[in-house]
């Protein structure tokens, strides 16, 4: 069965910190599986075991860790082979520590400048995106401009080097779609901004260790049926992580609003039923909580997203997702 999870640590979407109070706060919601951002690469087995043991002492199981810190790989610059070796060492450490999933991003630039707050029901915060606001932004000197095919060449080089190590280590890699999935991001192509790109990715190295983070919200943003897409990747055993959120779309890939789980265009129950039907066994993250007044008044755990929320918003998301999971299990 899918496992509802939340993020731990110091991240901007964290629902709890790695202390006794923070871990208890997550457990009180009935959540016993978590994810978090990883340490600086290369990871070490004892380093990961220490984190996992600390969580385990509070009844929490770490099921996914985000890996980052390899810009030369992404941009195809000198030094990428050294970074690849650090990633390979990190994957081996994850396997030795029995961490099942390592998630990553592959953006030349993430176009977060296009996010803004929109008012939802009773003034709750929603996160909207409008490509028109940012489509003419110039490239950043530190990033440069990278064509779509250049980005494909870079990730192909990366995957051919690391997926065999992930297979040997018993680790699944999960690449998150480009989000926002705008056509260009400060002049650079986005390999994971279309469904065709998602499908192309998993064929570069055919392996269950080369999978995706299936995000039903992004799926709708790019104009596809989340249930059909879930079935496509699930039947190929390439869904290695799930983001569970809802959106309203005004223009595909370019104008949309992230909304409460119960009010968008995605049939969230149908998505959960499909995951249960597939017997998907890994994490489902009901992410991007909406901005509620009580979270806005709290001085800790602030969301980085305009219109985003925090702990109380996560409590709402977890309750909704658990209800969907229980109902899907009852009718499966």
Short mmCIF file of C-alpha atoms in Angstrom, two decimals:
data_model
loop_
_atom_site.label_atom_id
_atom_site.label_comp_id
_atom_site.label_asym_id
_atom_site.label_seq_id
_atom_site.Cartn_x
_atom_site.Cartn_y
_atom_site.Cartn_z
CA UNK A 1 0.00 0.00 0.00
CA UNK A 2 1.11 3.60 -0.54
CA UNK A 3 2.63 5.29 2.49
CA UNK A 4 1.66 8.87 3.38
CA UNK A 5 4.76 10.91 4.22
CA UNK A 6 5.92 14.37 5.24
CA UNK A 7 9.23 16.20 5.03
CA UNK A 8 11.57 16.45 8.00
CA UNK A 9 14.51 18.74 8.67
CA UNK A 10 15.29 22.37 7.98
CA UNK A 11 13.78 22.59 4.50
CA UNK A 12 11.21 25.20 3.55
CA UNK A 13 8.49 22.54 3.24
CA UNK A 14 9.43 20.79 6.47
CA UNK A 15 6.59 19.68 8.74
CA UNK A 16 8.92 18.84 11.60
CA UNK A 17 12.48 19.38 12.73
CA UNK A 18 14.90 16.60 13.68
CA UNK A 19 14.43 17.06 17.41
CA UNK A 20 12.09 15.31 19.79
CA UNK A 21 9.33 17.90 19.49
CA UNK A 22 9.53 18.08 15.70
CA UNK A 23 9.42 14.32 15.25
CA UNK A 24 6.54 14.01 17.72
CA UNK A 25 4.63 16.68 15.82
CA UNK A 26 4.77 14.57 12.65
CA UNK A 27 3.89 11.34 14.43
CA UNK A 28 0.84 13.00 15.99
CA UNK A 29 -0.62 13.29 12.48
CA UNK A 30 -0.38 9.52 12.10
CA UNK A 31 2.57 9.84 9.71
CA UNK A 32 5.37 7.33 10.20
CA UNK A 33 7.24 7.68 6.90
CA UNK A 34 9.27 10.75 6.00
CA UNK A 35 11.57 12.29 3.42
CA UNK A 36 14.19 14.98 3.66
CA UNK A 37 16.97 16.83 1.89
CA UNK A 38 20.30 15.08 1.97
CA UNK A 39 23.67 16.25 3.30
CA UNK A 40 26.45 17.56 1.12
CA UNK A 41 27.80 14.99 -1.35
CA UNK A 42 29.42 12.55 -1.15
CA UNK A 43 27.15 10.90 1.42
CA UNK A 44 28.61 8.40 3.88
CA UNK A 45 26.90 5.27 5.14
CA UNK A 46 27.44 6.09 8.82
CA UNK A 47 26.12 9.60 8.23
CA UNK A 48 22.89 8.28 6.71
CA UNK A 49 22.51 5.56 9.34
CA UNK A 50 22.81 8.16 12.09
CA UNK A 51 19.95 10.18 10.59
CA UNK A 52 17.81 7.12 9.97
CA UNK A 53 18.40 5.75 13.48
CA UNK A 54 17.45 9.08 15.03
CA UNK A 55 14.18 9.07 13.09
CA UNK A 56 13.58 5.41 13.90
CA UNK A 57 13.87 6.16 17.62
CA UNK A 58 10.77 8.34 17.23
CA UNK A 59 8.87 5.78 15.13
CA UNK A 60 9.72 7.37 11.78
CA UNK A 61 11.11 5.64 8.69
CA UNK A 62 13.12 7.58 6.13
CA UNK A 63 11.99 6.51 2.66
CA UNK A 64 13.40 9.19 0.34
CA UNK A 65 16.31 11.63 0.43
CA UNK A 66 16.92 14.45 -2.04
CA UNK A 67 20.39 14.65 -3.55
CA UNK A 68 21.77 17.92 -4.94
CA UNK A 69 24.96 19.91 -5.33
CA UNK A 70 26.16 18.86 -8.79
CA UNK A 71 25.89 21.91 -11.10
CA UNK A 72 28.71 20.79 -13.41
CA UNK A 73 26.73 17.64 -14.23
CA UNK A 74 23.62 19.65 -15.04
CA UNK A 75 25.47 22.18 -17.20
CA UNK A 76 27.93 19.74 -18.78
CA UNK A 77 30.91 21.66 -17.47
CA UNK A 78 34.44 20.59 -16.54
CA UNK A 79 34.38 18.83 -13.21
CA UNK A 80 31.25 16.82 -13.91
CA UNK A 81 33.08 13.50 -13.74
CA UNK A 82 34.26 14.35 -10.23
CA UNK A 83 30.69 15.21 -9.27
CA UNK A 84 29.41 11.99 -10.82
CA UNK A 85 31.83 10.02 -8.67
CA UNK A 86 30.48 11.81 -5.58
CA UNK A 87 26.93 10.92 -6.61
CA UNK A 88 27.95 7.30 -7.18
CA UNK A 89 29.53 7.19 -3.73
CA UNK A 90 26.35 8.69 -2.27
CA UNK A 91 24.15 6.09 -3.96
CA UNK A 92 26.34 3.29 -2.65
CA UNK A 93 26.06 4.78 0.84
CA UNK A 94 22.28 4.96 0.48
CA UNK A 95 22.15 1.32 -0.54
CA UNK A 96 24.37 0.24 2.35
CA UNK A 97 22.14 2.19 4.78
CA UNK A 98 19.03 0.69 3.15
CA UNK A 99 17.63 4.00 2.00
CA UNK A 100 15.32 2.91 -0.84
CA UNK A 101 14.83 6.09 -2.91
CA UNK A 102 17.09 8.99 -3.87
CA UNK A 103 15.26 11.91 -5.50
CA UNK A 104 16.83 14.64 -7.62
CA UNK A 105 16.11 17.59 -9.90
CA UNK A 106 17.68 18.43 -13.27
CA UNK A 107 16.92 22.09 -13.96
CA UNK A 108 19.13 24.49 -15.85
CA UNK A 109 17.02 27.06 -14.00
CA UNK A 110 13.84 26.72 -11.98
CA UNK A 111 11.49 29.52 -12.90
CA UNK A 112 10.21 30.22 -9.37
CA UNK A 113 10.19 33.94 -10.16
CA UNK A 114 6.83 33.32 -11.85
CA UNK A 115 5.08 32.31 -8.64
CA UNK A 116 2.79 34.75 -6.84
CA UNK A 117 0.11 34.57 -4.18
CA UNK A 118 -3.55 34.36 -5.05
CA UNK A 119 -6.42 34.55 -2.57
CA UNK A 120 -8.46 31.39 -2.13
CA UNK A 121 -11.51 30.60 -0.04
CA UNK A 122 -11.92 32.94 2.93
CA UNK A 123 -8.61 34.52 2.02
CA UNK A 124 -6.50 31.37 2.25
CA UNK A 125 -3.25 31.52 0.31
CA UNK A 126 -2.94 29.78 -3.05
CA UNK A 127 0.21 29.59 -5.19
CA UNK A 128 -0.25 30.79 -8.77
CA UNK A 129 2.13 30.82 -11.75
CA UNK A 130 2.08 33.08 -14.82
CA UNK A 131 4.70 32.60 -17.53
CA UNK A 132 3.98 36.05 -18.97
CA UNK A 133 5.50 37.57 -15.85
CA UNK A 134 8.87 35.88 -16.39
CA UNK A 135 9.20 34.74 -20.01
CA UNK A 136 11.52 37.61 -20.90
CA UNK A 137 13.86 37.24 -17.94
CA UNK A 138 17.49 37.03 -19.11
CA UNK A 139 19.77 34.08 -18.37
CA UNK A 140 21.80 34.23 -15.17
CA UNK A 141 25.56 34.45 -15.74
CA UNK A 142 26.17 31.58 -13.31
CA UNK A 143 23.85 29.31 -15.31
CA UNK A 144 24.06 30.39 -18.93
CA UNK A 145 21.74 29.17 -21.70
CA UNK A 146 21.34 25.48 -22.47
CA UNK A 147 19.32 24.06 -25.34
CA UNK A 148 16.87 21.23 -24.86
CA UNK A 149 19.13 18.75 -26.63
CA UNK A 150 22.11 19.90 -24.60
CA UNK A 151 20.15 19.16 -21.43
CA UNK A 152 19.21 15.73 -22.81
CA UNK A 153 22.84 15.02 -23.58
CA UNK A 154 23.83 16.01 -20.06
CA UNK A 155 21.28 13.84 -18.31
CA UNK A 156 22.03 10.90 -20.62
CA UNK A 157 25.70 11.11 -19.66
CA UNK A 158 24.68 11.26 -15.99
CA UNK A 159 22.19 8.39 -16.04
CA UNK A 160 24.48 6.01 -17.90
CA UNK A 161 27.09 6.62 -15.20
CA UNK A 162 24.88 6.34 -12.11
CA UNK A 163 21.92 4.04 -12.83
CA UNK A 164 24.05 0.86 -12.93
CA UNK A 165 25.40 1.80 -9.49
CA UNK A 166 21.85 2.39 -8.24
CA UNK A 167 20.79 -1.02 -9.54
CA UNK A 168 23.72 -2.72 -7.82
CA UNK A 169 22.95 -0.86 -4.60
CA UNK A 170 19.22 -1.60 -4.56
CA UNK A 171 18.37 2.11 -4.81
CA UNK A 172 15.69 3.72 -6.96
CA UNK A 173 16.31 7.17 -8.45
CA UNK A 174 13.34 9.52 -8.83
CA UNK A 175 13.57 12.59 -11.08
CA UNK A 176 10.96 15.26 -10.35
CA UNK A 177 9.27 16.88 -13.38
CA UNK A 178 10.15 20.46 -14.24
CA UNK A 179 7.83 22.59 -12.14
CA UNK A 180 6.90 25.17 -13.27
CA UNK A 181 6.82 23.30 -16.62
CA UNK A 182 7.15 26.45 -18.73
CA UNK A 183 8.56 26.06 -22.26
CA UNK A 184 11.80 27.92 -21.45
CA UNK A 185 13.36 28.81 -18.12
CA UNK A 186 15.54 31.93 -18.46
CA UNK A 187 16.38 30.82 -21.98
CA UNK A 188 17.11 27.16 -21.21
CA UNK A 189 15.20 24.07 -22.29
CA UNK A 190 13.40 21.88 -19.77
CA UNK A 191 13.70 18.14 -20.35
CA UNK A 192 10.92 17.22 -17.90
CA UNK A 193 8.35 19.82 -18.94
CA UNK A 194 6.35 17.52 -21.24
CA UNK A 195 4.97 14.01 -21.00
CA UNK A 196 7.10 13.06 -23.99
CA UNK A 197 10.12 14.11 -21.96
CA UNK A 198 9.08 11.95 -18.99
CA UNK A 199 8.71 8.94 -21.28
CA UNK A 200 12.01 9.63 -23.00
CA UNK A 201 13.80 9.81 -19.65
CA UNK A 202 12.91 6.30 -18.50
CA UNK A 203 14.09 4.81 -21.81
CA UNK A 204 17.61 6.28 -21.58
CA UNK A 205 18.59 3.48 -19.20
CA UNK A 206 15.79 0.89 -18.95
CA UNK A 207 15.74 0.08 -15.25
CA UNK A 208 13.41 0.37 -12.28
CA UNK A 209 16.26 2.38 -10.73
CA UNK A 210 15.69 5.04 -13.42
CA UNK A 211 12.26 6.36 -12.51
CA UNK A 212 10.29 9.50 -11.84
CA UNK A 213 8.50 11.34 -9.11
CA UNK A 214 4.93 11.15 -10.38
CA UNK A 215 3.29 14.49 -9.59
CA UNK A 216 -0.41 14.48 -10.41
CA UNK A 217 -0.56 18.27 -10.19
CA UNK A 218 2.21 18.81 -12.73
CA UNK A 219 0.60 16.15 -14.92
CA UNK A 220 -2.50 18.31 -15.11
CA UNK A 221 -0.43 21.48 -15.63
CA UNK A 222 1.00 19.98 -18.84
CA UNK A 223 -2.44 18.91 -20.04
CA UNK A 224 -2.69 15.18 -19.38
CA UNK A 225 -4.97 12.85 -17.43
CA UNK A 226 -3.17 12.01 -14.17
CA UNK A 227 -4.79 8.58 -13.93
CA UNK A 228 -3.68 7.56 -17.42
CA UNK A 229 -0.16 8.88 -16.81
CA UNK A 230 -0.01 7.15 -13.44
CA UNK A 231 -1.00 3.91 -15.16
CA UNK A 232 1.62 4.34 -17.91
CA UNK A 233 4.54 4.72 -15.52
CA UNK A 234 3.15 2.45 -12.83
CA UNK A 235 2.70 -0.54 -15.11
CA UNK A 236 6.37 -0.09 -16.09
CA UNK A 237 7.40 0.09 -12.40
CA UNK A 238 8.95 3.52 -12.88
CA UNK A 239 7.04 5.50 -10.24
CA UNK A 240 9.59 5.76 -7.46
CA UNK A 241 7.92 8.59 -5.54
CA UNK A 242 4.56 10.43 -5.67
CA UNK A 243 3.56 14.05 -5.09
CA UNK A 244 -0.15 14.35 -4.35
CA UNK A 245 -1.54 17.84 -5.08
CA UNK A 246 -4.22 19.64 -7.05
CA UNK A 247 -4.32 22.55 -9.50
CA UNK A 248 -6.57 24.70 -11.66
CA UNK A 249 -5.13 25.40 -15.12
CA UNK A 250 -5.84 28.47 -17.27
CA UNK A 251 -3.21 27.90 -19.97
CA UNK A 252 -1.27 24.65 -20.25
CA UNK A 253 2.27 24.90 -18.84
CA UNK A 254 1.99 28.69 -18.50
CA UNK A 255 -0.86 29.79 -16.19
CA UNK A 256 -2.22 27.79 -13.29
CA UNK A 257 -2.97 27.90 -9.57
CA UNK A 258 -2.12 25.32 -6.93
CA UNK A 259 -5.26 24.88 -4.83
CA UNK A 260 -6.61 22.84 -1.93
CA UNK A 261 -6.69 19.10 -2.58
CA UNK A 262 -10.49 19.09 -2.67
CA UNK A 263 -11.12 21.86 -5.21
CA UNK A 264 -8.94 21.47 -8.30
CA UNK A 265 -9.18 19.72 -11.66
CA UNK A 266 -7.41 16.52 -10.62
CA UNK A 267 -9.63 13.66 -9.47
CA UNK A 268 -7.53 12.91 -6.39
CA UNK A 269 -9.57 9.86 -5.41
CA UNK A 270 -9.14 8.36 -8.87
CA UNK A 271 -5.36 8.88 -8.62
CA UNK A 272 -5.23 7.21 -5.21
CA UNK A 273 -7.38 4.32 -6.44
CA UNK A 274 -4.96 3.79 -9.33
CA UNK A 275 -1.96 3.74 -6.98
CA UNK A 276 -3.73 1.20 -4.77
CA UNK A 277 -4.74 -0.87 -7.78
CA UNK A 278 -1.11 -0.99 -8.86
CA UNK A 279 -0.06 -1.99 -5.33
CA UNK A 280 2.35 0.95 -5.36
CA UNK A 281 4.38 0.45 -2.14
CA UNK A 282 6.40 3.66 -1.76
CA UNK A 283 5.82 7.18 -0.48
CA UNK A 284 2.98 9.57 -1.31
CA UNK A 285 3.72 13.14 -0.30
CA UNK A 286 0.67 15.48 0.03
CA UNK A 287 2.87 18.52 -0.48
CA UNK A 288 2.47 22.28 -0.97
CA UNK A 289 -0.02 23.04 1.84
CA UNK A 290 -2.17 26.09 1.33
CA UNK A 291 -1.69 29.26 3.37
CA UNK A 292 -3.94 29.23 6.41
CA UNK A 293 -4.11 32.13 8.86
CA UNK A 294 -2.90 30.06 11.79
CA UNK A 295 0.25 29.06 9.91
CA UNK A 296 0.85 32.65 8.85
CA UNK A 297 0.70 33.72 12.49
CA UNK A 298 3.25 31.11 13.56
CA UNK A 299 6.87 32.22 13.67
CA UNK A 300 8.39 28.89 12.65
CA UNK A 301 8.23 26.54 9.64
CA UNK A 302 7.44 29.19 7.04
CA UNK A 303 6.73 28.10 3.47
CA UNK A 304 9.03 29.37 0.72
CA UNK A 305 6.15 29.48 -1.78
CA UNK A 306 3.93 32.56 -2.13
CA UNK A 307 0.52 31.58 -0.79
CA UNK A 308 1.94 28.46 0.81
CA UNK A 309 1.30 27.16 4.29
CA UNK A 310 2.96 25.00 6.88
CA UNK A 311 2.11 22.56 9.68
CA UNK A 312 -1.65 23.11 9.93
CA UNK A 313 -1.89 23.06 6.14
CA UNK A 314 0.00 19.77 6.16
CA UNK A 315 -2.40 18.41 8.80
CA UNK A 316 -5.25 19.15 6.38
CA UNK A 317 -3.39 17.52 3.47
CA UNK A 318 -2.50 14.42 5.47
CA UNK A 319 -6.08 13.96 6.68
CA UNK A 320 -7.41 14.30 3.15
CA UNK A 321 -4.82 11.96 1.66
CA UNK A 322 -5.35 9.34 4.38
CA UNK A 323 -9.10 9.41 3.80
CA UNK A 324 -8.49 8.90 0.06
CA UNK A 325 -6.14 6.01 0.82
CA UNK A 326 -8.56 4.30 3.21
CA UNK A 327 -11.48 4.72 0.81
CA UNK A 328 -9.40 3.47 -2.14
CA UNK A 329 -8.37 0.42 -0.15
CA UNK A 330 -12.00 -0.30 0.73
CA UNK A 331 -13.17 -0.31 -2.90
CA UNK A 332 -10.15 -2.01 -4.47
#
